[in-house]
PDB file of C-alpha atoms in Angstrom:
ATOM      1  CA  MET A1147     312.648 173.225 116.814  1.00 40.00           C
ATOM      2  CA  ASP A1148     314.126 171.019 113.749  1.00 45.00           C
ATOM      3  CA  ASP A1149     312.297 167.693 113.650  1.00 54.00           C
ATOM      4  CA  ASN A1150     315.510 165.870 113.594  1.00 59.00           C
ATOM      5  CA  ARG A1151     316.344 167.160 116.948  1.00 64.00           C
ATOM      6  CA  THR A1152     312.854 166.708 118.453  1.00 79.00           C
ATOM      7  CA  GLU A1153     312.659 163.768 121.055  1.00 89.00           C
ATOM      8  CA  ARG A1154     309.622 161.836 119.667  1.00 92.00           C
ATOM      9  CA  SER A1155     306.933 160.609 122.336  1.00 94.00           C
ATOM     10  CA  CYS A1156     303.282 159.529 122.245  1.00 93.00           C
ATOM     11  CA  ILE A1157     302.159 163.022 120.685  1.00 92.00           C
ATOM     12  CA  ASP A1158     304.150 161.892 117.446  1.00 93.00           C
ATOM     13  CA  CYS A1159     302.780 158.577 117.075  1.00 90.00           C
ATOM     14  CA  ALA A1160     300.299 157.942 114.523  1.00 87.00           C
ATOM     15  CA  VAL A1161     300.095 154.089 115.335  1.00 88.00           C
ATOM     16  CA  THR A1162     298.696 153.944 118.669  1.00 89.00           C
ATOM     17  CA  ALA A1163     299.152 150.103 118.871  1.00 90.00           C
ATOM     18  CA  CYS A1164     299.118 150.621 122.949  1.00 91.00           C
ATOM     19  CA  ASP A1165     295.109 150.836 122.470  1.00 88.00           C
ATOM     20  CA  GLY A1166     294.941 147.046 121.615  1.00 84.00           C
ATOM     21  CA  LYS A1167     294.655 147.780 117.945  1.00 77.00           C
ATOM     22  CA  ASN A1168     297.054 145.790 115.430  1.00 74.00           C
ATOM     23  CA  GLY A1169     300.177 147.460 114.682  1.00 78.00           C
ATOM     24  CA  MET A1170     303.858 147.833 115.473  1.00 88.00           C
ATOM     25  CA  TYR A1171     305.169 149.990 118.065  1.00 90.00           C
ATOM     26  CA  PRO A1172     307.191 152.646 116.672  1.00 90.00           C
ATOM     27  CA  ASP A1173     311.031 152.906 117.609  1.00 91.00           C
ATOM     28  CA  PHE A1174     310.348 155.876 120.050  1.00 93.00           C
ATOM     29  CA  CYS A1175     307.326 154.212 121.629  1.00 92.00           C
ATOM     30  CA  LEU A1176     306.973 154.813 125.123  1.00 93.00           C
ATOM     31  CA  THR A1177     305.219 151.793 126.058  1.00 92.00           C
ATOM     32  CA  ALA A1178     307.777 149.612 124.458  1.00 90.00           C
ATOM     33  CA  LYS A1179     310.292 151.312 126.363  1.00 91.00           C
ATOM     34  CA  LEU A1180     308.750 151.352 129.855  1.00 93.00           C
ATOM     35  CA  LYS A1181     310.534 150.320 132.804  1.00 95.00           C
ATOM     36  CA  PRO A1182     308.612 147.416 134.222  1.00 95.00           C
ATOM     37  CA  GLU A1183     309.291 148.385 137.662  1.00 97.00           C
ATOM     38  CA  LEU A1184     307.735 151.786 136.736  1.00 96.00           C
ATOM     39  CA  LEU A1185     304.438 150.189 134.970  1.00 96.00           C
ATOM     40  CA  GLU A1186     304.037 148.032 138.139  1.00 97.00           C
ATOM     41  CA  THR A1187     304.217 150.552 140.233  1.00 98.00           C
ATOM     42  CA  ALA A1188     301.184 152.376 138.579  1.00 97.00           C
ATOM     43  CA  VAL A1189     299.235 149.219 138.295  1.00 97.00           C
ATOM     44  CA  LYS A1190     299.498 148.815 142.005  1.00 98.00           C
ATOM     45  CA  LEU A1191     298.239 152.161 142.610  1.00 98.00           C
ATOM     46  CA  TYR A1192     295.069 151.456 140.718  1.00 98.00           C
ATOM     47  CA  ILE A1193     294.646 148.222 142.609  1.00 97.00           C
ATOM     48  CA  GLU A1194     295.994 148.482 146.144  1.00 98.00           C
ATOM     49  CA  ASP A1195     294.648 152.168 146.639  1.00 98.00           C
ATOM     50  CA  GLU A1196     290.886 151.766 147.203  1.00 97.00           C
ATOM     51  CA  ALA A1197     289.777 155.296 146.180  1.00 97.00           C
ATOM     52  CA  ASN A1198     292.041 154.851 143.139  1.00 98.00           C
ATOM     53  CA  SER A1199     290.115 151.392 142.171  1.00 98.00           C
ATOM     54  CA  THR A1200     286.869 152.942 142.720  1.00 98.00           C
ATOM     55  CA  VAL A1201     287.693 156.077 140.309  1.00 98.00           C
ATOM     56  CA  MET A1202     288.961 153.961 137.419  1.00 98.00           C
ATOM     57  CA  LYS A1203     286.059 151.424 137.765  1.00 98.00           C
ATOM     58  CA  ALA A1204     283.470 154.098 137.926  1.00 98.00           C
ATOM     59  CA  ALA A1205     285.099 156.149 134.956  1.00 98.00           C
ATOM     60  CA  ALA A1206     285.525 152.820 132.917  1.00 98.00           C
ATOM     61  CA  GLU A1207     281.696 152.184 133.476  1.00 98.00           C
ATOM     62  CA  VAL A1208     280.578 155.582 132.514  1.00 98.00           C
ATOM     63  CA  GLU A1209     282.726 155.187 129.306  1.00 97.00           C
ATOM     64  CA  ALA A1210     281.404 151.691 128.332  1.00 97.00           C
ATOM     65  CA  GLU A1211     277.610 152.410 129.503  1.00 97.00           C
ATOM     66  CA  ASN A1212     277.309 155.698 128.050  1.00 96.00           C
ATOM     67  CA  TYR A1213     279.647 155.870 125.042  1.00 95.00           C
ATOM     68  CA  CYS A1214     278.466 158.838 122.474  1.00 95.00           C
ATOM     69  CA  LYS A1215     275.303 158.694 124.349  1.00 97.00           C
ATOM     70  CA  MET A1216     275.843 161.156 127.278  1.00 97.00           C
ATOM     71  CA  THR A1217     276.775 164.921 127.383  1.00 97.00           C
ATOM     72  CA  ARG A1218     279.629 165.733 129.488  1.00 97.00           C
ATOM     73  CA  VAL A1219     277.655 167.080 132.283  1.00 98.00           C
ATOM     74  CA  GLU A1220     275.523 163.750 132.067  1.00 98.00           C
ATOM     75  CA  GLU A1221     278.770 161.943 132.324  1.00 98.00           C
ATOM     76  CA  ILE A1222     279.715 163.758 135.395  1.00 98.00           C
ATOM     77  CA  ALA A1223     276.742 163.371 137.292  1.00 98.00           C
ATOM     78  CA  GLU A1224     276.812 159.489 136.422  1.00 98.00           C
ATOM     79  CA  PHE A1225     280.711 159.249 137.562  1.00 98.00           C
ATOM     80  CA  ALA A1226     279.623 161.182 140.989  1.00 98.00           C
ATOM     81  CA  SER A1227     277.008 158.865 141.423  1.00 98.00           C
ATOM     82  CA  LYS A1228     279.153 155.806 140.779  1.00 98.00           C
ATOM     83  CA  ILE A1229     281.791 156.848 143.259  1.00 98.00           C
ATOM     84  CA  GLY A1230     279.514 157.809 145.899  1.00 98.00           C
ATOM     85  CA  ALA A1231     279.547 161.412 145.684  1.00 98.00           C
ATOM     86  CA  LYS A1232     276.967 163.224 147.648  1.00 98.00           C
ATOM     87  CA  LYS A1233     278.059 166.913 147.802  1.00 98.00           C
ATOM     88  CA  LEU A1234     279.413 168.635 144.564  1.00 98.00           C
ATOM     89  CA  GLY A1235     281.416 171.659 144.500  1.00 98.00           C
ATOM     90  CA  ILE A1236     281.566 173.921 141.282  1.00 98.00           C
ATOM     91  CA  ALA A1237     284.557 176.248 140.553  1.00 98.00           C
ATOM     92  CA  THR A1238     283.307 178.962 138.114  1.00 98.00           C
ATOM     93  CA  CYS A1239     284.410 181.976 136.321  1.00 98.00           C
ATOM     94  CA  VAL A1240     282.189 184.903 137.013  1.00 97.00           C
ATOM     95  CA  GLY A1241     281.714 185.319 132.958  1.00 96.00           C
ATOM     96  CA  LEU A1242     280.151 181.913 133.276  1.00 97.00           C
ATOM     97  CA  ILE A1243     277.762 182.290 136.162  1.00 98.00           C
ATOM     98  CA  SER A1244     274.798 181.458 134.035  1.00 97.00           C
ATOM     99  CA  GLU A1245     276.046 178.113 132.655  1.00 98.00           C
ATOM    100  CA  ALA A1246     277.442 177.273 136.118  1.00 98.00           C
ATOM    101  CA  ARG A1247     273.774 178.048 137.301  1.00 98.00           C
ATOM    102  CA  THR A1248     272.443 175.841 134.798  1.00 98.00           C
ATOM    103  CA  ALA A1249     274.964 172.903 135.805  1.00 98.00           C
ATOM    104  CA  ALA A1250     274.036 173.446 139.545  1.00 98.00           C
ATOM    105  CA  LYS A1251     270.161 173.072 138.549  1.00 98.00           C
ATOM    106  CA  ILE A1252     270.771 169.819 136.677  1.00 98.00           C
ATOM    107  CA  PHE A1253     273.050 168.472 139.360  1.00 98.00           C
ATOM    108  CA  ARG A1254     270.606 169.264 142.298  1.00 98.00           C
ATOM    109  CA  HIS A1255     267.983 167.646 139.814  1.00 98.00           C
ATOM    110  CA  LYS A1256     269.541 164.532 139.764  1.00 98.00           C
ATOM    111  CA  GLY A1257     269.933 164.339 143.719  1.00 98.00           C
ATOM    112  CA  PHE A1258     273.094 165.971 144.782  1.00 98.00           C
ATOM    113  CA  GLU A1259     274.000 168.932 146.864  1.00 98.00           C
ATOM    114  CA  VAL A1260     275.756 171.781 144.982  1.00 98.00           C
ATOM    115  CA  VAL A1261     277.690 174.354 146.191  1.00 98.00           C
ATOM    116  CA  GLY A1262     279.252 176.681 143.968  1.00 98.00           C
ATOM    117  CA  VAL A1263     282.175 179.403 144.354  1.00 98.00           C
ATOM    118  CA  ALA A1264     282.963 182.388 141.768  1.00 98.00           C
ATOM    119  CA  CYS A1265     286.324 183.251 140.730  1.00 98.00           C
ATOM    120  CA  LYS A1266     286.124 186.917 142.035  1.00 97.00           C
ATOM    121  CA  ILE A1267     285.536 185.793 145.696  1.00 97.00           C
ATOM    122  CA  GLY A1268     286.900 188.079 148.069  1.00 96.00           C
ATOM    123  CA  ALA A1269     286.908 191.157 145.743  1.00 96.00           C
ATOM    124  CA  GLN A1270     290.673 191.653 145.990  1.00 95.00           C
ATOM    125  CA  PRO A1271     292.164 193.868 143.500  1.00 96.00           C
ATOM    126  CA  LYS A1272     294.664 192.343 141.228  1.00 94.00           C
ATOM    127  CA  THR A1273     297.719 194.772 142.413  1.00 96.00           C
ATOM    128  CA  SER A1274     297.160 193.265 146.048  1.00 96.00           C
ATOM    129  CA  VAL A1275     299.102 190.623 145.149  1.00 95.00           C
ATOM    130  CA  GLY A1276     301.804 192.036 142.865  1.00 95.00           C
ATOM    131  CA  ILE A1277     299.923 191.879 139.443  1.00 93.00           C
ATOM    132  CA  ASP A1278     300.854 194.382 137.103  1.00 94.00           C
ATOM    133  CA  GLU A1279     298.466 197.541 136.864  1.00 94.00           C
ATOM    134  CA  ARG A1280     298.154 197.002 133.130  1.00 95.00           C
ATOM    135  CA  CYS A1281     296.168 193.801 133.687  1.00 94.00           C
ATOM    136  CA  CYS A1282     293.291 195.936 135.290  1.00 96.00           C
ATOM    137  CA  GLU A1283     292.206 196.527 131.837  1.00 93.00           C
ATOM    138  CA  VAL A1284     290.556 193.673 131.534  1.00 91.00           C
ATOM    139  CA  GLY A1285     289.053 194.033 135.278  1.00 92.00           C
ATOM    140  CA  VAL A1286     290.406 195.430 138.607  1.00 95.00           C
ATOM    141  CA  ASN A1287     289.538 192.505 141.029  1.00 96.00           C
ATOM    142  CA  MET A1288     291.761 189.309 140.761  1.00 96.00           C
ATOM    143  CA  CYS A1289     290.706 185.684 140.317  1.00 97.00           C
ATOM    144  CA  ASN A1290     291.041 183.896 143.457  1.00 98.00           C
ATOM    145  CA  PRO A1291     291.415 180.161 142.386  1.00 98.00           C
ATOM    146  CA  ILE A1292     293.259 179.384 145.761  1.00 98.00           C
ATOM    147  CA  MET A1293     290.111 181.002 147.794  1.00 98.00           C
ATOM    148  CA  GLN A1294     287.828 178.812 145.760  1.00 98.00           C
ATOM    149  CA  ALA A1295     289.750 175.972 146.756  1.00 98.00           C
ATOM    150  CA  LYS A1296     289.920 176.401 150.325  1.00 98.00           C
ATOM    151  CA  LEU A1297     285.942 177.342 150.323  1.00 98.00           C
ATOM    152  CA  LEU A1298     285.174 174.513 148.641  1.00 98.00           C
ATOM    153  CA  ASN A1299     287.679 172.182 151.008  1.00 98.00           C
ATOM    154  CA  GLU A1300     285.913 173.594 154.004  1.00 98.00           C
ATOM    155  CA  GLU A1301     282.370 172.773 152.534  1.00 98.00           C
ATOM    156  CA  LYS A1302     283.910 169.172 152.396  1.00 98.00           C
ATOM    157  CA  THR A1303     282.924 168.577 148.690  1.00 98.00           C
ATOM    158  CA  ASP A1304     282.999 165.009 147.347  1.00 98.00           C
ATOM    159  CA  LEU A1305     283.843 165.992 143.882  1.00 98.00           C
ATOM    160  CA  ASN A1306     284.769 169.520 142.390  1.00 98.00           C
ATOM    161  CA  ILE A1307     283.641 170.440 139.059  1.00 98.00           C
ATOM    162  CA  VAL A1308     285.469 173.581 137.214  1.00 98.00           C
ATOM    163  CA  VAL A1309     283.320 175.633 134.890  1.00 98.00           C
ATOM    164  CA  GLY A1310     285.433 177.988 132.767  1.00 98.00           C
ATOM    165  CA  LEU A1311     288.587 178.962 134.890  1.00 98.00           C
ATOM    166  CA  CYS A1312     291.152 180.699 133.174  1.00 97.00           C
ATOM    167  CA  VAL A1313     294.286 179.240 132.219  1.00 97.00           C
ATOM    168  CA  GLY A1314     296.487 179.102 135.233  1.00 98.00           C
ATOM    169  CA  HIS A1315     293.913 179.769 137.725  1.00 98.00           C
ATOM    170  CA  ASP A1316     292.340 176.141 136.950  1.00 98.00           C
ATOM    171  CA  SER A1317     295.863 174.871 137.494  1.00 98.00           C
ATOM    172  CA  MET A1318     295.886 176.501 140.835  1.00 98.00           C
ATOM    173  CA  PHE A1319     292.410 175.366 141.804  1.00 98.00           C
ATOM    174  CA  TYR A1320     293.551 171.823 141.048  1.00 98.00           C
ATOM    175  CA  LYS A1321     296.778 172.263 143.037  1.00 98.00           C
ATOM    176  CA  TYR A1322     294.612 173.192 146.126  1.00 98.00           C
ATOM    177  CA  SER A1323     291.906 171.267 145.852  1.00 98.00           C
ATOM    178  CA  ASP A1324     291.380 168.596 148.527  1.00 98.00           C
ATOM    179  CA  ALA A1325     288.521 166.934 146.529  1.00 98.00           C
ATOM    180  CA  LEU A1326     288.958 165.130 143.105  1.00 98.00           C
ATOM    181  CA  CYS A1327     288.381 167.381 140.303  1.00 98.00           C
ATOM    182  CA  THR A1328     286.984 167.185 136.660  1.00 98.00           C
ATOM    183  CA  THR A1329     286.410 169.885 134.173  1.00 98.00           C
ATOM    184  CA  LEU A1330     282.916 170.336 132.648  1.00 98.00           C
ATOM    185  CA  VAL A1331     283.575 173.785 130.394  1.00 98.00           C
ATOM    186  CA  THR A1332     287.112 174.874 129.403  1.00 97.00           C
ATOM    187  CA  LYS A1333     287.012 178.662 128.992  1.00 97.00           C
ATOM    188  CA  ASP A1334     287.731 179.753 125.368  1.00 96.00           C
ATOM    189  CA  ARG A1335     285.993 182.986 124.654  1.00 95.00           C
ATOM    190  CA  VAL A1336     286.826 183.580 120.943  1.00 95.00           C
ATOM    191  CA  LEU A1337     285.786 179.769 120.098  1.00 94.00           C
ATOM    192  CA  GLY A1338     282.590 179.531 122.069  1.00 95.00           C
ATOM    193  CA  HIS A1339     284.521 177.530 124.775  1.00 95.00           C
ATOM    194  CA  ASN A1340     285.709 174.940 122.260  1.00 96.00           C
ATOM    195  CA  PRO A1341     289.067 175.074 121.994  1.00 95.00           C
ATOM    196  CA  ALA A1342     289.526 171.867 120.120  1.00 95.00           C
ATOM    197  CA  ALA A1343     288.173 174.029 117.305  1.00 95.00           C
ATOM    198  CA  ALA A1344     291.700 175.782 117.042  1.00 94.00           C
ATOM    199  CA  LEU A1345     293.282 172.502 116.709  1.00 93.00           C
ATOM    200  CA  TYR A1346     290.749 171.116 113.987  1.00 92.00           C
ATOM    201  CA  GLN A1347     291.681 174.351 111.856  1.00 92.00           C
ATOM    202  CA  ALA A1348     295.069 174.721 112.663  1.00 92.00           C
ATOM    203  CA  GLY A1349     295.899 173.887 109.181  1.00 89.00           C
ATOM    204  CA  SER A1350     293.869 176.578 107.495  1.00 88.00           C
ATOM    205  CA  TYR A1351     292.124 179.103 109.423  1.00 86.00           C
ATOM    206  CA  TYR A1352     294.147 179.241 112.402  1.00 87.00           C
ATOM    207  CA  SER A1353     297.425 178.561 110.412  1.00 90.00           C
ATOM    208  CA  ARG A1354     298.757 181.623 112.353  1.00 88.00           C
ATOM    209  CA  LEU A1355     299.551 179.124 115.275  1.00 88.00           C
ATOM    210  CA  PHE A1356     302.364 178.108 113.713  1.00 89.00           C
ATOM    211  CA  LYS A1357     303.906 181.677 112.887  1.00 87.00           C
TER     212      LYS A1357
END
């Protein structure tokens, strides 16, 4: 789309004055244009909802106390501890079962109860839910993120952790999980599960992204 026709938003900003730095808000700034009642509603949800308040305070403390010190897996353990979580659920891709096993070992070492559910749970053929047979070229059985969520719901987990679920399957898991969710690993087989690498190299090695 022509830049002149693009509706500007935060992703087009190079100022980020909203984070407390000195600078003028650009003319398309969403902060500057916020409806006061909408902002007030959001802020009240952080203050008046006890669960929200606990999560926000814990997240801020983890960041402030461990900024550039802890790895993601350590931060998740610290966050889980701060919100009083005792039982952690891991929703993992079968292709990252080794990584999920290591994560579980770390969390158990830190005193958490951990239960994990792999994506192929139920061993159902992809065609049984209307998926085109050509998709079976990369595996006959379907991923089952709804079942993963429902099993962890039955386990009454306090916090669910996603390890490498496929794009879209992770969305379905988040949708059906009763517990709060966070992500430990985002799958990107091409880039060693570091999808940000494509963004860093979008102007050179991955210029094809703009073709």
